[in-house]
Coordinates of C-alpha atoms in Angstrom, one line a residue:
Chain A
M16 CA 55.2 46.6 30.1
L17 CA 56.3 44.5 27.2
D18 CA 59.7 42.8 27.4
Y19 CA 61.6 44.8 24.8
K20 CA 64.6 42.5 24.8
L21 CA 62.3 39.9 23.2
L22 CA 60.8 42.4 20.7
A23 CA 64.3 43.6 19.8
A24 CA 65.2 40.0 19.0
L25 CA 62.2 39.7 16.7
A26 CA 63.0 43.0 15.0
A27 CA 66.6 42.1 14.4
V28 CA 65.8 38.7 12.8
I29 CA 63.3 40.3 10.4
E30 CA 65.3 43.4 9.6
Q31 CA 68.5 41.5 9.1
G32 CA 66.8 38.8 7.1
G33 CA 67.9 35.8 9.3
F34 CA 68.8 34.5 12.7
E35 CA 72.5 34.6 12.1
R36 CA 72.7 38.2 11.0
G37 CA 70.1 39.2 13.6
S38 CA 72.2 37.8 16.3
Q39 CA 75.3 39.5 14.9
A40 CA 73.5 42.9 14.8
L41 CA 72.6 42.5 18.5
G42 CA 75.9 41.0 19.5
L43 CA 74.2 37.9 20.8
S44 CA 74.6 34.2 20.1
Q45 CA 72.2 32.6 17.7
S46 CA 70.8 30.4 20.4
A47 CA 70.1 33.4 22.7
I48 CA 68.1 35.1 19.9
S49 CA 66.3 31.9 19.2
Q50 CA 65.4 31.5 22.9
R51 CA 64.1 35.1 23.1
I52 CA 61.8 34.6 20.2
K53 CA 60.5 31.3 21.6
L54 CA 59.9 33.0 24.9
L55 CA 58.0 35.8 23.2
E56 CA 55.9 33.2 21.4
A57 CA 55.2 31.3 24.6
R58 CA 54.0 34.5 26.3
I59 CA 51.8 35.5 23.5
G60 CA 50.6 32.0 22.9
Q61 CA 51.1 32.0 19.1
P62 CA 54.0 32.1 16.6
V63 CA 55.5 35.5 15.7
L64 CA 57.7 34.2 12.9
I65 CA 57.4 31.9 9.9
R66 CA 60.7 30.0 9.9
A67 CA 61.6 30.3 6.2
T68 CA 64.6 31.8 4.4
P69 CA 64.4 34.7 5.0
P70 CA 62.1 34.5 8.0
A71 CA 58.8 36.4 7.7
P72 CA 56.5 37.8 10.5
T73 CA 53.1 36.3 11.2
D74 CA 50.2 38.7 11.5
V75 CA 50.7 39.2 15.2
G76 CA 54.5 39.4 14.5
R77 CA 53.8 42.3 12.1
R78 CA 51.8 44.1 14.7
L79 CA 54.6 43.8 17.2
L80 CA 57.1 45.1 14.6
N81 CA 54.9 48.2 13.9
H82 CA 55.0 48.8 17.6
V83 CA 58.8 48.4 17.9
Q84 CA 59.3 50.9 15.0
Q85 CA 57.2 53.5 16.7
V86 CA 58.7 53.0 20.1
R87 CA 62.2 53.5 18.6
L88 CA 61.2 56.9 17.1
L89 CA 59.6 58.0 20.3
E90 CA 62.9 57.0 22.1
R91 CA 64.7 59.4 19.9
D92 CA 62.6 62.3 21.1
L93 CA 63.2 61.3 24.6
Q94 CA 66.9 61.3 24.1
D95 CA 66.7 65.0 23.0
Q96 CA 65.1 65.8 26.4
V97 CA 67.3 63.5 28.5
P98 CA 70.7 63.8 26.8
M99 CA 72.3 61.3 29.2
L100 CA 70.4 58.6 27.4
D101 CA 72.0 59.5 24.1
D102 CA 74.7 57.2 23.1
A103 CA 76.0 59.7 20.6
M104 CA 75.4 57.3 17.7
P105 CA 73.5 58.7 14.7
E106 CA 69.9 57.6 14.5
R107 CA 69.0 55.0 11.9
L108 CA 65.8 55.5 9.9
R109 CA 64.4 52.7 7.7
L110 CA 62.5 53.9 4.7
A111 CA 61.0 52.2 1.6
I112 CA 61.5 54.1 -1.6
N113 CA 60.5 53.2 -5.1
A114 CA 63.6 52.5 -7.3
D115 CA 62.9 55.3 -9.8
S116 CA 62.7 58.0 -7.0
L117 CA 65.9 56.7 -5.6
A118 CA 67.5 56.8 -9.0
T119 CA 66.4 60.5 -9.6
W120 CA 65.2 63.1 -7.1
W121 CA 65.2 61.5 -3.6
A122 CA 68.9 62.1 -2.6
A123 CA 69.0 65.7 -3.6
A124 CA 65.7 66.4 -1.8
V125 CA 66.7 65.0 1.6
G126 CA 70.5 65.2 1.7
D127 CA 70.7 68.5 3.7
F128 CA 68.1 67.2 6.2
C129 CA 70.0 64.0 6.9
A130 CA 73.3 65.7 7.2
H131 CA 72.0 68.3 9.7
Q132 CA 70.0 65.8 11.7
N133 CA 72.9 63.3 11.7
V134 CA 70.6 60.5 10.6
L135 CA 71.7 57.4 8.8
L136 CA 69.2 55.9 6.3
E137 CA 68.5 52.2 5.7
L138 CA 66.7 52.3 2.4
V139 CA 64.6 49.4 1.1
V140 CA 63.8 49.5 -2.6
E141 CA 60.3 48.7 -3.7
D142 CA 58.4 49.1 -6.9
Q143 CA 56.1 52.1 -6.5
E144 CA 53.0 49.9 -6.5
V145 CA 54.0 47.7 -3.5
G146 CA 56.2 49.8 -1.1
L147 CA 53.3 50.1 1.4
K148 CA 53.5 46.4 2.3
R149 CA 56.8 47.2 4.1
M150 CA 54.9 49.8 6.2
R151 CA 52.2 47.3 6.9
A152 CA 54.8 44.7 7.9
G153 CA 56.3 47.2 10.3
E154 CA 59.7 47.1 8.6
V155 CA 60.0 50.7 7.7
A156 CA 59.0 54.1 9.3
G157 CA 58.1 55.8 6.1
C158 CA 57.6 55.0 2.4
V159 CA 57.5 56.8 -1.0
C160 CA 55.1 55.1 -3.3
A161 CA 52.3 55.5 -5.8
A162 CA 49.5 54.3 -3.4
E163 CA 47.5 57.1 -1.7
R164 CA 45.7 55.2 1.0
P165 CA 47.6 55.0 4.3
V166 CA 47.9 51.9 6.4
A167 CA 46.4 51.9 9.9
G168 CA 48.3 54.2 12.2
A169 CA 50.0 56.1 9.4
N170 CA 49.3 59.3 7.4
S171 CA 49.9 59.9 3.7
E172 CA 50.3 63.1 1.7
V173 CA 51.0 63.7 -2.0
L174 CA 54.5 64.7 -2.9
G175 CA 53.9 65.4 -6.6
I176 CA 53.8 63.8 -10.0
M177 CA 56.5 61.9 -11.8
P178 CA 55.8 61.8 -15.6
Y179 CA 57.0 58.7 -17.4
L180 CA 57.8 58.7 -21.1
A181 CA 57.9 55.7 -23.5
V182 CA 61.3 55.7 -25.1
A183 CA 63.7 53.5 -27.1
S184 CA 67.0 53.7 -29.0
P185 CA 66.9 55.1 -32.6
A186 CA 68.0 51.7 -33.9
F187 CA 65.1 49.9 -32.1
I188 CA 62.6 52.4 -33.5
A189 CA 64.0 52.0 -37.0
R190 CA 63.7 48.2 -36.6
Y191 CA 60.2 48.0 -35.2
F192 CA 58.4 51.3 -35.8
A193 CA 59.7 52.4 -39.2
A194 CA 56.1 52.6 -40.4
G195 CA 54.9 54.3 -37.2
V196 CA 54.0 53.0 -33.7
R197 CA 51.0 50.8 -34.6
A198 CA 48.8 48.5 -32.4
Q199 CA 49.6 45.5 -34.8
V200 CA 53.4 45.8 -34.2
L201 CA 53.5 46.7 -30.5
P202 CA 53.0 43.2 -29.0
Q203 CA 56.0 41.9 -31.0
A204 CA 58.3 44.8 -30.3
P205 CA 60.0 43.7 -27.0
A206 CA 59.2 46.0 -24.0
I207 CA 61.4 46.2 -20.9
V208 CA 59.5 45.7 -17.7
F209 CA 60.9 46.5 -14.2
G210 CA 59.2 43.6 -12.4
A211 CA 55.9 41.7 -12.0
D212 CA 54.4 44.8 -10.3
D213 CA 55.3 47.3 -13.0
L214 CA 52.2 47.8 -15.1
L215 CA 53.3 51.1 -16.8
Q216 CA 54.1 49.3 -20.1
H217 CA 50.7 47.6 -19.9
R218 CA 49.0 51.0 -19.4
Y219 CA 50.9 52.6 -22.3
L220 CA 49.9 49.7 -24.6
A221 CA 46.3 50.0 -23.5
T222 CA 46.3 53.6 -24.9
F223 CA 46.7 51.9 -28.3
G224 CA 44.0 49.3 -27.5
V225 CA 46.6 46.6 -27.0
T226 CA 45.5 44.6 -24.0
G227 CA 46.7 41.0 -24.6
S228 CA 50.2 39.5 -23.9
F229 CA 53.3 41.1 -25.4
A230 CA 57.0 40.3 -25.6
Y231 CA 59.2 41.8 -22.8
H232 CA 62.5 41.6 -21.0
L233 CA 62.5 41.7 -17.2
C234 CA 65.0 44.1 -15.6
P235 CA 64.6 45.0 -11.9
S236 CA 67.2 47.8 -11.9
S237 CA 66.5 51.5 -12.7
E238 CA 69.9 52.1 -14.2
G239 CA 70.1 48.7 -15.9
F240 CA 66.7 49.5 -17.4
V241 CA 68.1 52.7 -19.1
R242 CA 71.2 50.8 -20.2
L243 CA 69.0 48.1 -21.9
L244 CA 67.0 50.8 -23.6
E245 CA 70.2 52.5 -24.9
S246 CA 71.5 49.1 -26.2
G247 CA 68.3 48.5 -28.2
F248 CA 66.8 45.6 -26.2
G249 CA 63.3 47.2 -26.2
W250 CA 61.1 50.1 -25.4
G251 CA 60.0 51.0 -21.9
M252 CA 58.5 53.7 -19.6
V253 CA 61.1 55.7 -17.7
P254 CA 60.8 58.9 -15.6
E255 CA 61.4 61.9 -17.7
L256 CA 63.9 63.1 -15.0
Q257 CA 66.1 60.1 -15.5
V258 CA 66.6 60.3 -19.3
R259 CA 66.7 64.0 -19.9
D260 CA 70.3 63.8 -21.0
E261 CA 69.8 60.7 -23.1
L262 CA 66.9 62.4 -24.9
A263 CA 68.9 65.6 -25.5
Q264 CA 71.8 63.6 -26.9
G265 CA 69.6 61.5 -29.1
K266 CA 70.6 58.2 -27.5
L267 CA 66.9 57.7 -26.7
V268 CA 63.8 58.8 -28.5
E269 CA 60.2 59.1 -27.5
L270 CA 57.9 56.6 -29.2
I271 CA 55.2 59.3 -29.5
P272 CA 56.5 62.7 -28.5
G273 CA 54.5 64.2 -25.6
R274 CA 52.5 61.1 -24.6
S275 CA 53.4 60.6 -20.9
I276 CA 51.9 58.6 -18.1
D277 CA 51.8 60.6 -14.9
V278 CA 52.5 58.7 -11.7
P279 CA 51.6 60.5 -8.4
L280 CA 53.9 59.8 -5.5
Y281 CA 52.8 59.8 -1.9
W282 CA 54.8 60.0 1.3
H283 CA 53.6 57.7 4.1
Y284 CA 54.8 58.0 7.7
W285 CA 53.8 56.7 11.1
R286 CA 51.5 59.1 12.9
N287 CA 53.3 58.6 16.2
G288 CA 56.7 58.6 14.5
G289 CA 58.3 61.3 16.7
R290 CA 60.0 64.6 15.7
L291 CA 62.6 63.1 13.3
L292 CA 59.9 61.7 11.0
A293 CA 57.8 64.9 11.4
G294 CA 60.8 67.0 10.5
L295 CA 61.6 64.9 7.4
T296 CA 57.9 65.2 6.4
Q297 CA 58.1 69.0 6.6
H298 CA 61.3 69.0 4.7
L299 CA 59.9 66.8 1.9
R300 CA 56.9 69.1 1.5
R301 CA 59.3 71.9 0.5
T302 CA 61.9 70.0 -1.5
A303 CA 60.0 67.3 -3.4
L304 CA 58.4 69.8 -5.7
K305 CA 61.8 71.0 -6.9
A306 CA 61.9 67.8 -9.0
L307 CA 58.2 66.6 -9.2
L308 CA 55.3 68.4 -10.8
P309 CA 52.4 69.6 -8.7
L310 CA 49.3 67.3 -8.7
Chain B
M7 CA 59.9 9.9 -17.6
L8 CA 59.1 12.7 -15.1
D9 CA 55.7 14.4 -15.3
Y10 CA 56.7 17.8 -16.6
K11 CA 53.3 19.3 -16.0
L12 CA 54.1 18.9 -12.3
L13 CA 57.6 20.3 -12.6
A14 CA 56.3 23.3 -14.6
A15 CA 53.9 24.1 -11.8
L16 CA 56.8 24.1 -9.3
A17 CA 59.0 26.3 -11.5
A18 CA 56.2 28.8 -12.1
V19 CA 55.5 29.2 -8.4
I20 CA 59.2 29.8 -7.5
E21 CA 59.9 32.0 -10.5
Q22 CA 56.8 34.1 -10.1
G23 CA 57.2 34.3 -6.4
G24 CA 53.8 32.9 -5.4
F25 CA 51.0 30.6 -6.1
E26 CA 48.7 33.3 -7.5
R27 CA 51.2 34.7 -10.0
G28 CA 52.5 31.2 -10.8
S29 CA 49.0 30.1 -11.8
Q30 CA 48.5 33.2 -13.9
A31 CA 51.7 32.6 -15.7
L32 CA 50.5 29.1 -16.6
G33 CA 46.9 30.1 -17.3
L34 CA 45.7 27.7 -14.6
S35 CA 43.6 28.1 -11.4
Q36 CA 45.4 28.4 -8.1
S37 CA 43.9 25.2 -6.9
A38 CA 45.1 23.3 -10.1
I39 CA 48.7 24.5 -9.4
S40 CA 48.4 23.6 -5.8
Q41 CA 47.2 20.1 -6.6
R42 CA 50.0 19.5 -9.1
I43 CA 52.6 20.5 -6.5
K44 CA 50.9 18.2 -3.9
L45 CA 50.9 15.4 -6.4
L46 CA 54.6 15.9 -7.1
E47 CA 55.3 15.8 -3.4
A48 CA 53.3 12.6 -3.0
R49 CA 55.2 10.9 -5.8
I50 CA 58.6 12.0 -4.5
G51 CA 57.7 11.3 -0.9
Q52 CA 58.9 14.7 0.4
P53 CA 58.1 18.4 0.3
V54 CA 59.5 20.4 -2.7
L55 CA 58.3 23.8 -1.4
I56 CA 58.5 25.7 1.8
R57 CA 55.1 27.5 2.0
A58 CA 56.2 31.0 2.9
T59 CA 55.9 34.4 1.3
P60 CA 57.5 34.1 -1.2
P61 CA 57.6 30.3 -1.4
A62 CA 61.1 28.8 -1.4
P63 CA 62.3 25.4 -2.8
T64 CA 63.4 22.6 -0.4
D65 CA 66.7 20.9 -1.2
V66 CA 65.0 18.4 -3.4
G67 CA 62.9 21.2 -5.0
R68 CA 66.1 23.0 -5.9
R69 CA 67.4 19.9 -7.7
L70 CA 64.2 19.6 -9.6
L71 CA 64.3 23.3 -10.6
N72 CA 67.9 22.9 -11.9
H73 CA 66.7 20.1 -14.0
V74 CA 63.7 22.0 -15.4
Q75 CA 66.1 24.9 -16.3
Q76 CA 68.4 22.6 -18.3
V77 CA 65.5 20.8 -20.0
R78 CA 64.1 24.1 -21.2
L79 CA 67.4 25.1 -22.8
L80 CA 67.8 21.7 -24.5
E81 CA 64.2 22.0 -25.8
R82 CA 65.3 25.2 -27.6
D83 CA 68.0 23.3 -29.5
L84 CA 65.4 20.7 -30.4
Q85 CA 63.2 23.4 -31.8
D86 CA 66.0 24.5 -34.2
Q87 CA 66.1 21.0 -35.6
V88 CA 62.3 20.3 -35.6
P89 CA 60.9 23.7 -36.6
M90 CA 57.3 22.5 -36.4
L91 CA 57.7 22.5 -32.6
D92 CA 58.7 26.1 -32.6
D93 CA 55.8 28.4 -31.5
A94 CA 57.6 31.4 -33.0
M95 CA 57.8 33.1 -29.6
P96 CA 61.2 34.4 -28.5
E97 CA 63.1 32.3 -26.0
R98 CA 63.3 33.5 -22.4
L99 CA 66.6 33.3 -20.6
R100 CA 66.8 33.9 -16.8
L101 CA 70.1 35.3 -15.7
A102 CA 71.4 36.7 -12.4
I103 CA 73.6 39.8 -12.7
N104 CA 75.2 41.9 -10.1
A105 CA 73.6 45.3 -9.9
D106 CA 76.8 47.2 -10.8
S107 CA 77.3 45.2 -14.0
L108 CA 73.7 45.8 -15.0
A109 CA 74.2 49.5 -14.3
T110 CA 77.3 49.7 -16.5
W111 CA 78.7 47.3 -19.1
W112 CA 76.2 44.4 -19.4
A113 CA 73.6 45.8 -21.8
A114 CA 76.1 47.1 -24.3
A115 CA 78.0 43.7 -24.2
V116 CA 75.0 41.5 -25.0
G117 CA 72.6 43.7 -26.8
D118 CA 73.5 42.6 -30.3
F119 CA 73.5 38.9 -29.4
C120 CA 70.0 39.1 -27.8
A121 CA 68.6 41.0 -30.8
H122 CA 70.0 38.5 -33.3
Q123 CA 69.0 35.5 -31.4
N124 CA 65.5 36.9 -30.6
V125 CA 66.0 36.1 -27.0
L126 CA 64.1 37.8 -24.1
L127 CA 66.0 38.2 -20.8
E128 CA 64.6 37.8 -17.3
L129 CA 67.2 39.5 -15.2
V130 CA 67.6 38.9 -11.5
V131 CA 69.7 41.4 -9.6
E132 CA 72.0 40.1 -7.0
D133 CA 75.0 41.5 -5.2
Q134 CA 78.2 40.2 -6.8
E135 CA 79.0 38.1 -3.7
V136 CA 75.7 36.1 -3.6
G137 CA 74.4 35.7 -7.2
L138 CA 75.5 32.1 -7.3
K139 CA 72.8 31.0 -4.9
R140 CA 70.3 31.6 -7.7
M141 CA 72.3 29.1 -9.9
R142 CA 72.3 26.6 -7.0
A143 CA 68.6 27.2 -6.5
G144 CA 68.0 26.4 -10.2
E145 CA 66.3 29.7 -10.8
V146 CA 68.6 31.0 -13.4
A147 CA 70.6 29.5 -16.4
G148 CA 73.6 31.8 -16.0
C149 CA 75.1 34.3 -13.6
V150 CA 77.6 37.2 -13.5
C151 CA 79.2 37.4 -10.0
A152 CA 82.5 37.7 -8.1
A153 CA 82.7 34.1 -7.0
E154 CA 84.9 31.9 -9.1
R155 CA 83.9 28.4 -8.0
P156 CA 81.1 26.9 -10.1
V157 CA 78.2 25.1 -8.6
A158 CA 77.7 21.4 -9.5
G159 CA 76.8 20.9 -13.1
A160 CA 78.0 24.4 -14.2
N161 CA 81.2 25.9 -15.6
S162 CA 82.7 29.3 -14.7
E163 CA 85.2 31.5 -16.5
V164 CA 86.6 34.9 -15.8
L165 CA 85.2 37.9 -17.7
G166 CA 87.6 40.5 -16.4
I167 CA 88.2 43.0 -13.6
M168 CA 85.9 45.8 -12.5
P169 CA 87.9 48.4 -10.5
Y170 CA 86.1 50.2 -7.7
L171 CA 87.0 53.6 -6.4
A172 CA 86.3 55.2 -3.1
V173 CA 84.5 58.5 -3.8
A174 CA 82.5 61.3 -2.2
S175 CA 81.2 64.8 -3.0
P176 CA 83.6 67.7 -2.6
A177 CA 81.4 69.0 0.3
F178 CA 81.5 65.7 2.1
I179 CA 85.3 65.6 1.8
A180 CA 85.6 69.2 3.1
R181 CA 83.4 68.3 6.1
Y182 CA 85.1 65.1 7.2
F183 CA 88.5 64.9 5.5
A184 CA 89.7 68.5 5.5
A185 CA 92.8 67.3 7.4
G186 CA 93.2 64.2 5.2
V187 CA 91.7 60.7 5.1
R188 CA 92.8 59.4 8.5
A189 CA 92.0 56.2 10.3
Q190 CA 90.7 58.1 13.3
V191 CA 88.0 60.0 11.3
L192 CA 86.9 57.2 9.0
P193 CA 84.5 55.3 11.3
Q194 CA 82.6 58.6 12.0
A195 CA 82.4 59.7 8.4
P196 CA 79.2 57.9 7.1
A197 CA 79.8 55.3 4.4
I198 CA 77.2 54.1 1.9
V199 CA 76.8 50.4 1.8
F200 CA 74.8 48.6 -1.0
G201 CA 73.5 45.8 1.3
A202 CA 74.5 43.3 4.0
D203 CA 76.6 41.4 1.5
D204 CA 78.5 44.4 0.2
L205 CA 81.9 44.3 2.0
L206 CA 83.8 46.6 -0.3
Q207 CA 83.6 49.5 2.2
H208 CA 84.9 47.2 4.9
R209 CA 87.8 46.1 2.7
Y210 CA 88.7 49.8 1.9
L211 CA 88.6 50.7 5.6
A212 CA 90.8 47.7 6.3
T213 CA 93.5 49.2 4.1
F214 CA 93.7 52.0 6.7
G215 CA 93.7 49.5 9.6
V216 CA 90.1 50.3 10.5
T217 CA 88.4 47.0 11.2
G218 CA 85.7 47.8 13.8
S219 CA 82.2 49.2 13.3
F220 CA 81.6 52.3 11.3
A221 CA 78.6 54.6 10.5
Y222 CA 76.8 53.8 7.2
H223 CA 73.7 54.4 5.1
L224 CA 72.2 51.3 3.4
C225 CA 71.1 51.8 -0.2
P226 CA 70.4 48.7 -2.3
S227 CA 70.3 50.5 -5.7
S228 CA 73.3 51.3 -8.0
E229 CA 71.9 54.5 -9.3
G230 CA 70.5 55.6 -5.9
F231 CA 74.0 54.9 -4.5
V232 CA 75.6 57.4 -6.9
R233 CA 72.8 60.0 -6.2
L234 CA 73.4 59.7 -2.4
L235 CA 77.2 60.1 -3.0
E236 CA 76.5 63.3 -5.1
S237 CA 74.2 64.7 -2.4
G238 CA 76.9 64.3 0.2
F239 CA 75.3 61.5 2.3
G240 CA 78.6 59.6 2.6
W241 CA 81.5 58.1 0.8
G242 CA 81.3 54.7 -1.0
M243 CA 83.0 52.3 -3.4
V244 CA 81.6 52.5 -7.0
P245 CA 82.7 51.0 -10.3
E246 CA 85.1 53.5 -12.1
L247 CA 82.9 52.8 -15.2
Q248 CA 79.8 54.2 -13.5
V249 CA 81.2 57.5 -12.2
R250 CA 83.6 58.5 -15.0
D251 CA 81.4 61.5 -15.9
E252 CA 80.9 62.6 -12.3
L253 CA 84.6 62.5 -11.6
A254 CA 85.4 64.4 -14.8
Q255 CA 82.8 67.1 -13.9
G256 CA 84.1 67.3 -10.3
K257 CA 80.7 66.2 -8.8
L258 CA 82.6 63.3 -7.1
V259 CA 86.2 63.1 -6.0
E260 CA 88.4 60.1 -5.0
L261 CA 89.2 59.9 -1.3
I262 CA 92.8 58.8 -2.2
P263 CA 93.5 59.1 -5.9
G264 CA 94.5 55.9 -7.5
R265 CA 93.6 53.6 -4.7
S266 CA 91.1 51.1 -6.2
I267 CA 89.8 47.7 -5.1
D268 CA 89.7 45.3 -8.1
V269 CA 86.7 42.9 -8.3
P270 CA 87.1 40.0 -10.7
L271 CA 83.8 39.0 -12.4
Y272 CA 83.0 35.5 -13.5
W273 CA 80.4 34.1 -15.9
H274 CA 78.7 30.9 -14.6
Y275 CA 76.5 28.8 -17.0
W276 CA 75.0 25.3 -17.0
R277 CA 77.2 22.8 -18.7
N278 CA 74.3 21.2 -20.5
G279 CA 72.7 24.5 -21.2
G280 CA 72.2 24.1 -25.0
R281 CA 73.4 26.2 -27.9
L282 CA 71.8 29.5 -26.8
L283 CA 73.8 29.6 -23.6
A284 CA 77.0 28.4 -25.3
G285 CA 76.5 31.1 -27.9
L286 CA 76.0 33.8 -25.2
T287 CA 79.2 32.5 -23.5
Q288 CA 81.2 32.8 -26.7
H289 CA 79.8 36.3 -27.3
L290 CA 80.7 37.4 -23.7
R291 CA 84.3 36.2 -24.1
R292 CA 84.7 38.7 -26.9
T293 CA 82.7 41.7 -25.6
A294 CA 83.1 41.8 -21.8
L295 CA 86.7 43.0 -22.2
K296 CA 85.7 46.1 -24.1
A297 CA 84.6 47.4 -20.7
L298 CA 86.4 45.3 -18.1
L299 CA 90.2 45.0 -17.5
P300 CA 92.0 41.8 -18.2
L301 CA 92.7 39.7 -15.1

């Protein structure tokens, strides 16, 4: 069998983002953690970590982390059957969620489940286009994102559609679009972009035939994004769910009423993820469609 | 003089988080960017980059990035005096802001300034305790955070105080605190923590004499944090500004009414940051106190 003391050291350093925090999480000295990882590398015959800030797993390190994640979930099932093993602490579940889901429907959809199962969440926020890399890296047990194709060892299923609207403040629209939303004006009217992976604004511009560069602010925060929109910094694509009140109150206005971009959201989870993850998957099947539209 | 082609390559790789994106931002091939950075390292006689994902600057790399950031701001002043140099594109300003400021007062406080100055923001979100490391790393020109002491070459001044309240949903309070908020119950009642650097919940627990470990969810998103609170996942510390409506509507309730933790916020900016940064500083002095309390 593998030496799980060594694997736990690797997982702690990656999950906590450093040797110091990793050692604190395990209640060990930094040199003890460091020795365990060196021993693991000596046994495997290759490095498992890239020593950077924060440390990153090598390819083989990633495969080991995937394995640790799945073993932990299976251990939970075992604890149900052999209660003496249970240390009465709530289970921790690491999940990657796109920021807009976290800012809107996610909490209401899974709150009951987490309370009943006594599970504590460790959420990692990722743009919907890139959350899967956390699954591939073995850092999370499940992931909500816009990519359909599962990573090796995982399943994916569609949760529903999140429609995005192009909106701006009335003052911004008066300043830039008084003569209508035209292809000539759009590149100069600043957009707000969530991050380098957020291509929704590009896709909206493409519907006007605008494909070159355009002016934009970068704001990697869902709520900050809406605040910038309200304060007239620019126009941007936001989930209809998130700005329903602002639209009703007239604080934000659609650029072209009724023109949305529909983003499908998928739930990815390890196939051998144990009963907790299977239960969460069943629960999500029922609750996600209370907020999302059917595909 | 320094070869700014080489420095620009270094800045692009760090700011864009990789060689591929850095080369796209400069419109160069990846091998051209790579050669420029190697040449820079050959001239300086030491590495400027740690080749990880994403790449990180070495100590000397960081000093070079600080310098690039300041030169860019000085160039903007020059363009005002020598308009032929101006390429008519809006200036970009990279700033680090704590997530809770971005989710609340920031946009309203600086919206007018940015629109009048035709400046585009690139915001980096950092927990209020750690934003300064972005200044030190030379990645941003200014920073809103809870640390007072400026980094070398920068000034800091207080903006005001953001009071944080400990809140939870009525259902959560009924479940865990029906007999009052007591030190014995607090470690078992799950908290919500923004990230490893968020110690506000620890500080609140310490006011009850609770200093050991406690159950918590991790949620690195300001709006997601409030959604988890509403859905009864746990209790947590949030800016009073952010949950005013939820408190008025009874969706959230204070654990102990009137017991707040006051977080002072500081504005850090490069001393030789040029007129744009000086103007933003003057503007913030006037507008931040519309939302924050005086120190």
